Structure formats: C-alpha cells, structure tokens
C-alpha cells in the first residue's frame, strides 16, 4: 500500500466518528474501529450483515422505508447531509441517540452510501437541559412580571390615600417649617408614584397582558397633545421645545404609541441642560419617521446597546438622576408590541437623536389634511360651590379624598357603594359632579353607574372616573364619553381640581345659568 493509502486507512480506522459503508441492498461493506466503541460489534463481524442490526427492532420497518426512499433518490440529499438524531442499537440491545451524516457515492455504476455516526446522547441531554432551563427562566420571568403587576397595582390605593392626605395637610398647616416637611413628603410621594407607574407599565407589557388596539392616529393631533403636556416642563428647564409635525396618519395603538413618545421626550428634556429638544415627523420610503433630537449630554457609543435594558442608567457624571431606568425598557417593549423600530444615535456632549420608524404597512396616509384644532382649554375658577358625589369602596381612599375635596371648598357627599349613594343621587342637580372609582362592584363599573344616572335624569351628568389601571380602562372603551374624564390613581390633586372645575362649569354653561338658578327652577 502506498503512503497515501496507509494514511487514509489510519484516518478511517481511528476517526472519532463510526464510519460505515452500505451497498444498495443495505448490506454493510465497511465498518471502522470506532464502530466497536459505538455499537460493541467487532468491525469484521458487521461486514456482510444488513445494517438493520444497528437499528432498534421497534424502528426497523420505518427505517427500511426511509432507506428505500433514500436509495431511489439518493442525489436529492446533499452530500454529507445531516440526518436528525436517530435511535441506534448496540450489540447488547441498549440504545443511544445517534447523529448521522450520509454521503452517497458510486463505484463502477453501483451505489454505496457512507455513513458517519456519532453518539450525541450527551449533547442531547445538554440541549434538553438548556431548553428546560430556558423555559424555567421564562416562567420565572412571567411570574415576576405578574407579581410586579399585582403588587404595584395594589400599592396604588394606599399611595392614593397618602397623596390626598398630603395635599389636605398642605391646606391645614400654616407654619413654614411644617410646609417644608410636607413638600419633602410630596416629593417622595411623586418619586414613588413615578416608580410605581413605570413598574406597572413594564410588568404588564412583559407579561403579555397588553393587547394593542390599532386605530387611525393623526401625528398632528398627537404632537399637539405632547406639546400641551411638555411645554411647561421645557420652559421650566429653560429649553426650547419644537414640534415639526407632518400630516401623516398611522395605524397603531394610540395610548401605547403616545406613551412611547412621552418617554422619549421626557428623557430628551431630562438629559438636556441647555438648547433645544426637537420633535419632528417625516415620511419616506421606510415609512413614517418620528424623531426626538436633543442638544443634551449625549450617550457614550459603548453604552448605546445597554440603555434599553431594565434599570440601566448611564453613569451621568454628576448629572442629577431623576429616572428609575425603566423608561427605555418600556419604549423597547412598546415598540416590540407595536411592530415599530427605535434607533438611537448620539454624540457625547453634543446630543442624542432617537428615531421611531413606523413601517409602511402601518401608515394609513402620509398626507392627511390637518385636523380641526381642539377647543381651547381655559382654566376656569371656582365661582360657585360645586357639589360632588363621591362613590369609592376603599374606605381610607374615600376618607382622604373627601377630606381633601372639602378643604378645597367643595360640598362633598361620599358613599362606599352605589346603593349607599342613592339618597344623594335622588337629589342630583345639574352642576353636580359625580366622582367614582372604576371598579365599583362585580356588576357595575363607575362608567356604567354614570351612564345609568344620565338615562335616569335625562341630561349629561358630568363624571370623573378614577382607576388604578387607566391604560386598560381607556383601551377597553370603544368611543369617548362626553363630559366624563378618566384619571389614573394615584391621582394628581391639581388635575383633579382642574377637572372638577371644567366639568362643573361646562355643565352650568350647558344648562344656561348658575347652579342656584337651576336648583330654583328644579324646585319650582
Ligand atoms: P431613566 O429613568 O434613567 O431616564 P431610561 O430607561 O429612560 O431611564 O434611560 C436609560 C438611560 O439612558 C438613562 O439613565 C440615561 O443615562 C440614558 N439616556 C436616555 N435618554 C437619553 C438622552 N436623550 N440623552 C442622554 N442620555 C439618555
């Protein structure tokens, strides 16, 4: 045998894989030394036998069919193609999981198939363990998300009470020292509220509890709302906040998309000390692109990847930390759910640009006519004693809300259930505002109760519905309800008072006179 022949023989004998060659009848023509380690057969005892001996008995019929198919069209299977894990049988009857590669070839027009066989039992065991570990981690993650969602939701009621009591005490105490303490307390409550809201959002998004509800969304309108929300904050920080809208209409979940932009604009304002925050919209072949560009501190290139991770915050070298590190994790989850992409580019010391790309399939129109402007919101003052009917089943929240509203100068009638509120409803008059928790009892929501009152009294009774889970409530509604405002718990006390005033005044205007006149006309 020449040198190359000997080398080849050695390679074949000691190959880490078991090597077998069978002919077109399935008879083993060659087996290397390794087949002994794998199957427990001396190679010489295998030669001349049908390869069936290497297949567990229970699988032989199926195996024979596979072989027949393969022999009919061997060329269809690429050379060296891997056959998925198969069960193989050892001489002692035990089985192992085999990874097999097949290579058909011809000698003098006759078909042979070479098979390289490897015991992959260990590899499979590791794979299975990895899959099990992955499933366990996913399960634990979902359980964590569910726990967080429940815990943060349940923490809202007591936080609501504390917030209202803090606002009530502000009204009562007169000394500067006490007021200083109360404003520190208020600051802590604000921080806690922000954290709780972010935790609830992220856990609900991650646990898959949120089903997006796509509707046509006008970018113009959205920008107007965002401008109304953020312009005061920008002014307070001495920043210019610009909006360059485009008349585009996209199909997306309005609440979630708004929340995504809120987080991006909030960050741009937080991490910019001087200059401009620009929010723009353009349409091109990629779809509709909304960009938020700031002239702020920027993000180092090596941190860009990580800023979307939960609780990750770039070390901002002395910049005041105001967030909790969840804003961009929420953006990431919302973008995933809505099928839009978010890209960040940034230069340290120069600024950051975040581009939100809404793909063409979600673009309804890139050039819709601008929508009519909303009626201007005017801050109205409390010029008559407004009567409020409060229906809230949580006793401490009810007591704190009542105390706060009374200190604000309202006449408040409060009840723990719809039945308890009945005597107050019996004397309901235009100008009164009903404030109710959304989850009242098993049968009725606060909104159901309001609608029943409207039917019963034949006019649009103004209402405020409070909910610990505002996004879900808003999403579950098919259309807006006139003269009904939904506020999230823990409620912002200023927003509550402002809403009461607006609703009460609108109700009075609608009925063409003051409450007193109305009451008189009703009495007569
Ligand atoms: P945080 O609550 O800390 O703002 P986010 O998840 O929203 O958390 O952002 C993560 C981190 O990314 C922030 O802590 C900040 O370091 C960085 N970052 C986000 N947006 C900007 C921006 N516009 N400019 C500079 N840094 C930013």
Short mmCIF file of C-alpha atoms in Angstrom, two decimals, residues 219-497:
data_model
loop_
_atom_site.label_atom_id
_atom_site.label_comp_id
_atom_site.label_asym_id
_atom_site.label_seq_id
_atom_site.Cartn_x
_atom_site.Cartn_y
_atom_site.Cartn_z
CA UNK A 219 -49.44 62.63 14.09
CA UNK A 220 -50.60 66.28 14.05
CA UNK A 221 -53.04 65.64 16.90
CA UNK A 222 -50.56 63.57 18.83
CA UNK A 223 -47.92 66.30 18.59
CA UNK A 224 -50.43 68.89 19.79
CA UNK A 225 -51.18 66.79 22.85
CA UNK A 226 -47.50 66.20 23.54
CA UNK A 227 -46.78 69.90 23.18
CA UNK A 228 -49.55 70.73 25.67
CA UNK A 229 -48.11 68.16 28.08
CA UNK A 230 -44.43 69.06 27.88
CA UNK A 231 -44.18 72.77 27.03
CA UNK A 232 -44.39 73.93 30.65
CA UNK A 233 -41.71 71.44 31.75
CA UNK A 234 -39.43 72.58 28.89
CA UNK A 235 -39.91 76.24 29.81
CA UNK A 236 -39.19 75.46 33.45
CA UNK A 237 -35.85 73.94 32.39
CA UNK A 238 -35.07 76.88 30.10
CA UNK A 239 -35.21 74.69 26.99
CA UNK A 240 -36.77 75.30 23.59
CA UNK A 241 -39.23 72.54 22.72
CA UNK A 242 -40.06 72.50 18.99
CA UNK A 243 -42.58 70.37 17.15
CA UNK A 244 -42.32 69.89 13.36
CA UNK A 245 -45.34 67.75 12.58
CA UNK A 246 -46.29 66.19 9.26
CA UNK A 247 -49.85 65.49 8.18
CA UNK A 248 -49.42 61.72 8.49
CA UNK A 249 -51.93 59.23 9.83
CA UNK A 250 -50.67 55.89 11.11
CA UNK A 251 -52.46 52.79 12.31
CA UNK A 252 -51.32 51.94 15.82
CA UNK A 253 -52.41 51.69 19.44
CA UNK A 254 -52.84 55.33 20.36
CA UNK A 255 -52.24 55.02 24.12
CA UNK A 256 -49.12 52.87 23.73
CA UNK A 257 -47.65 54.98 20.94
CA UNK A 258 -48.28 58.15 22.94
CA UNK A 259 -46.59 56.54 25.94
CA UNK A 260 -43.55 55.67 23.81
CA UNK A 261 -43.16 59.29 22.65
CA UNK A 262 -43.79 60.57 26.19
CA UNK A 263 -40.84 58.52 27.44
CA UNK A 264 -38.54 59.72 24.65
CA UNK A 265 -39.44 63.40 25.03
CA UNK A 266 -39.25 63.07 28.83
CA UNK A 267 -35.69 61.71 28.51
CA UNK A 268 -34.65 64.37 26.00
CA UNK A 269 -35.77 67.08 28.44
CA UNK A 270 -34.22 65.32 31.44
CA UNK A 271 -30.80 64.86 29.87
CA UNK A 272 -30.51 68.29 28.25
CA UNK A 273 -29.34 71.29 30.23
CA UNK A 274 -29.38 73.90 27.50
CA UNK A 275 -30.56 74.22 23.93
CA UNK A 276 -33.37 72.57 22.08
CA UNK A 277 -35.48 69.47 22.03
CA UNK A 278 -36.95 68.95 18.58
CA UNK A 279 -39.75 66.50 17.82
CA UNK A 280 -40.23 66.01 14.08
CA UNK A 281 -42.09 63.80 11.67
CA UNK A 282 -41.17 62.93 8.07
CA UNK A 283 -42.43 60.33 5.61
CA UNK A 284 -40.16 58.45 3.25
CA UNK A 285 -39.77 55.01 1.70
CA UNK A 286 -39.08 53.47 5.14
CA UNK A 287 -42.46 54.68 6.39
CA UNK A 288 -43.24 57.47 8.82
CA UNK A 289 -40.32 58.53 10.99
CA UNK A 290 -40.77 60.43 14.23
CA UNK A 291 -37.51 61.76 15.63
CA UNK A 292 -36.75 63.24 19.03
CA UNK A 293 -33.49 65.20 18.90
CA UNK A 294 -31.84 66.96 21.81
CA UNK A 295 -28.73 69.04 22.39
CA UNK A 296 -28.04 67.32 25.70
CA UNK A 297 -25.30 65.36 27.42
CA UNK A 298 -25.33 62.50 24.90
CA UNK A 299 -24.69 58.82 25.43
CA UNK A 300 -21.26 57.15 25.02
CA UNK A 301 -21.17 54.79 22.00
CA UNK A 302 -20.35 51.74 24.12
CA UNK A 303 -23.45 52.33 26.28
CA UNK A 304 -25.95 52.70 23.43
CA UNK A 305 -26.69 48.97 23.35
CA UNK A 306 -27.50 48.81 27.03
CA UNK A 307 -29.73 51.82 27.60
CA UNK A 308 -32.81 49.80 26.64
CA UNK A 309 -32.14 47.29 29.45
CA UNK A 310 -34.26 47.43 32.57
CA UNK A 311 -32.79 49.61 35.35
CA UNK A 312 -29.77 50.52 33.23
CA UNK A 313 -28.62 54.09 33.66
CA UNK A 314 -25.52 55.56 32.10
CA UNK A 315 -23.23 56.98 34.75
CA UNK A 316 -24.08 60.58 34.10
CA UNK A 317 -21.06 62.08 35.91
CA UNK A 318 -22.84 64.32 38.33
CA UNK A 319 -25.97 64.88 36.28
CA UNK A 320 -28.95 64.60 38.57
CA UNK A 321 -30.62 61.21 38.41
CA UNK A 322 -34.32 61.67 38.10
CA UNK A 323 -35.42 58.44 36.49
CA UNK A 324 -35.58 54.87 37.62
CA UNK A 325 -34.05 53.32 34.50
CA UNK A 326 -37.26 51.85 33.15
CA UNK A 327 -38.29 54.47 30.56
CA UNK A 328 -36.39 52.99 27.64
CA UNK A 329 -37.22 49.41 28.67
CA UNK A 330 -40.85 50.49 28.33
CA UNK A 331 -40.05 52.04 24.93
CA UNK A 332 -38.41 48.76 23.84
CA UNK A 333 -41.41 46.66 24.91
CA UNK A 334 -43.98 49.04 23.39
CA UNK A 335 -42.02 49.14 20.11
CA UNK A 336 -41.91 45.33 20.09
CA UNK A 337 -45.66 45.08 20.65
CA UNK A 338 -46.46 47.74 18.02
CA UNK A 339 -44.01 46.37 15.44
CA UNK A 340 -42.04 49.58 15.09
CA UNK A 341 -38.31 50.10 15.38
CA UNK A 342 -36.42 52.57 17.53
CA UNK A 343 -32.85 53.63 16.71
CA UNK A 344 -30.59 55.86 18.74
CA UNK A 345 -27.59 57.85 17.61
CA UNK A 346 -25.69 60.05 19.99
CA UNK A 347 -22.57 62.09 20.49
CA UNK A 348 -21.32 62.78 24.00
CA UNK A 349 -21.62 66.48 24.77
CA UNK A 350 -23.49 67.18 21.52
CA UNK A 351 -26.82 65.47 21.90
CA UNK A 352 -28.94 62.47 21.10
CA UNK A 353 -31.39 61.56 18.37
CA UNK A 354 -33.94 58.80 18.70
CA UNK A 355 -35.74 57.75 15.51
CA UNK A 356 -39.01 55.87 15.71
CA UNK A 357 -39.75 54.17 12.39
CA UNK A 358 -43.35 53.20 11.65
CA UNK A 359 -43.18 50.74 8.72
CA UNK A 360 -45.18 51.45 5.52
CA UNK A 361 -47.73 48.74 6.35
CA UNK A 362 -48.81 50.75 9.40
CA UNK A 363 -49.03 54.05 7.51
CA UNK A 364 -52.58 54.94 6.51
CA UNK A 365 -51.77 58.24 4.87
CA UNK A 366 -48.65 60.31 4.72
CA UNK A 367 -50.51 63.48 3.70
CA UNK A 368 -53.84 63.66 5.54
CA UNK A 369 -55.39 67.11 5.86
CA UNK A 370 -54.69 68.70 9.20
CA UNK A 371 -57.40 68.01 11.77
CA UNK A 372 -59.53 70.81 13.17
CA UNK A 373 -58.00 72.34 16.26
CA UNK A 374 -59.35 71.23 19.59
CA UNK A 375 -61.42 73.65 21.60
CA UNK A 376 -59.07 75.74 23.68
CA UNK A 377 -58.73 74.67 27.28
CA UNK A 378 -59.27 77.54 29.64
CA UNK A 379 -58.58 77.43 33.32
CA UNK A 380 -61.81 78.34 34.99
CA UNK A 381 -62.24 79.42 38.53
CA UNK A 382 -64.48 78.06 41.17
CA UNK A 383 -67.16 80.73 41.42
CA UNK A 384 -69.98 78.74 42.95
CA UNK A 385 -69.91 75.92 45.46
CA UNK A 386 -69.87 72.79 43.38
CA UNK A 387 -71.44 69.75 44.90
CA UNK A 388 -69.60 66.48 44.48
CA UNK A 389 -70.92 62.97 44.92
CA UNK A 390 -68.07 60.58 45.61
CA UNK A 391 -68.50 56.81 45.26
CA UNK A 392 -65.41 54.88 46.36
CA UNK A 393 -65.39 51.46 48.00
CA UNK A 394 -61.98 51.74 49.64
CA UNK A 395 -62.64 53.40 52.98
CA UNK A 396 -59.29 55.10 53.51
CA UNK A 397 -59.13 56.40 49.94
CA UNK A 398 -62.71 57.68 50.34
CA UNK A 399 -61.95 59.44 53.64
CA UNK A 400 -58.78 61.05 52.29
CA UNK A 401 -60.47 62.16 49.05
CA UNK A 402 -63.41 63.61 50.95
CA UNK A 403 -61.13 65.49 53.35
CA UNK A 404 -59.04 66.89 50.51
CA UNK A 405 -62.05 67.99 48.45
CA UNK A 406 -63.76 69.61 51.45
CA UNK A 407 -60.60 71.56 52.21
CA UNK A 408 -60.65 72.69 48.57
CA UNK A 409 -64.04 74.22 49.33
CA UNK A 410 -66.39 71.70 47.78
CA UNK A 411 -69.56 70.31 49.24
CA UNK A 412 -68.88 66.56 49.27
CA UNK A 413 -71.29 63.68 49.75
CA UNK A 414 -69.50 60.38 49.88
CA UNK A 415 -70.65 56.78 49.74
CA UNK A 416 -68.99 53.35 49.77
CA UNK A 417 -71.30 51.83 47.16
CA UNK A 418 -73.87 52.74 44.54
CA UNK A 419 -76.67 51.74 46.94
CA UNK A 420 -75.25 53.97 49.68
CA UNK A 421 -75.07 56.86 47.22
CA UNK A 422 -78.72 56.53 46.24
CA UNK A 423 -80.05 59.18 48.69
CA UNK A 424 -77.55 61.66 47.18
CA UNK A 425 -78.42 60.72 43.61
CA UNK A 426 -82.11 61.21 44.41
CA UNK A 427 -81.31 64.90 44.94
CA UNK A 428 -78.89 65.19 42.00
CA UNK A 429 -79.00 68.53 40.20
CA UNK A 430 -77.23 69.94 37.13
CA UNK A 431 -73.80 71.26 38.03
CA UNK A 432 -73.12 68.42 40.47
CA UNK A 433 -70.14 66.28 39.54
CA UNK A 434 -70.04 62.55 40.23
CA UNK A 435 -66.63 61.08 41.12
CA UNK A 436 -66.41 57.30 41.14
CA UNK A 437 -63.91 54.51 41.27
CA UNK A 438 -63.94 52.50 38.05
CA UNK A 439 -64.10 49.13 39.84
CA UNK A 440 -67.20 49.61 41.95
CA UNK A 441 -68.62 46.14 42.35
CA UNK A 442 -68.92 42.93 40.34
CA UNK A 443 -71.90 44.14 38.40
CA UNK A 444 -71.10 47.72 37.58
CA UNK A 445 -68.18 49.96 36.75
CA UNK A 446 -68.14 53.63 37.66
CA UNK A 447 -68.84 54.37 34.00
CA UNK A 448 -71.89 52.06 33.98
CA UNK A 449 -73.20 53.91 37.01
CA UNK A 450 -72.68 57.29 35.32
CA UNK A 451 -74.48 56.16 32.16
CA UNK A 452 -77.40 54.86 34.25
CA UNK A 453 -77.63 58.25 36.00
CA UNK A 454 -77.65 60.03 32.65
CA UNK A 455 -80.51 57.86 31.41
CA UNK A 456 -82.42 58.30 34.63
CA UNK A 457 -82.12 62.09 34.83
CA UNK A 458 -82.17 62.82 31.11
CA UNK A 459 -79.08 65.04 30.96
CA UNK A 460 -75.32 64.59 30.67
CA UNK A 461 -74.37 64.21 34.33
CA UNK A 462 -70.67 65.17 34.47
CA UNK A 463 -68.41 62.49 35.87
CA UNK A 464 -64.83 61.70 36.83
CA UNK A 465 -63.80 58.06 36.84
CA UNK A 466 -60.71 57.10 38.83
CA UNK A 467 -58.80 53.96 38.00
CA UNK A 468 -55.65 52.23 39.19
CA UNK A 469 -55.19 50.83 35.71
CA UNK A 470 -56.01 53.70 33.42
CA UNK A 471 -54.39 52.39 30.20
CA UNK A 472 -56.50 49.20 30.27
CA UNK A 473 -59.69 51.11 31.01
CA UNK A 474 -59.04 53.56 28.16
CA UNK A 475 -58.24 50.75 25.76
CA UNK A 476 -61.41 48.86 26.65
CA UNK A 477 -63.57 51.82 25.58
CA UNK A 478 -64.94 51.95 22.08
CA UNK A 479 -65.54 55.70 21.95
CA UNK A 480 -65.05 58.79 24.06
CA UNK A 481 -67.76 59.56 26.62
CA UNK A 482 -68.81 63.23 26.66
CA UNK A 483 -68.38 65.13 29.94
CA UNK A 484 -66.60 62.18 31.50
CA UNK A 485 -62.92 62.32 32.41
CA UNK A 486 -60.79 59.33 33.35
CA UNK A 487 -57.97 59.94 35.81
CA UNK A 488 -55.32 57.45 36.93
CA UNK A 489 -54.67 56.59 40.56
CA UNK A 490 -52.77 57.84 42.46
CA UNK A 491 -54.49 60.95 41.22
CA UNK A 492 -52.69 64.23 40.72
CA UNK A 493 -54.59 66.51 43.10
CA UNK A 494 -54.18 69.61 40.89
CA UNK A 495 -55.51 67.70 37.89
CA UNK A 496 -58.47 66.52 39.96
CA UNK A 497 -59.45 70.05 41.00
#
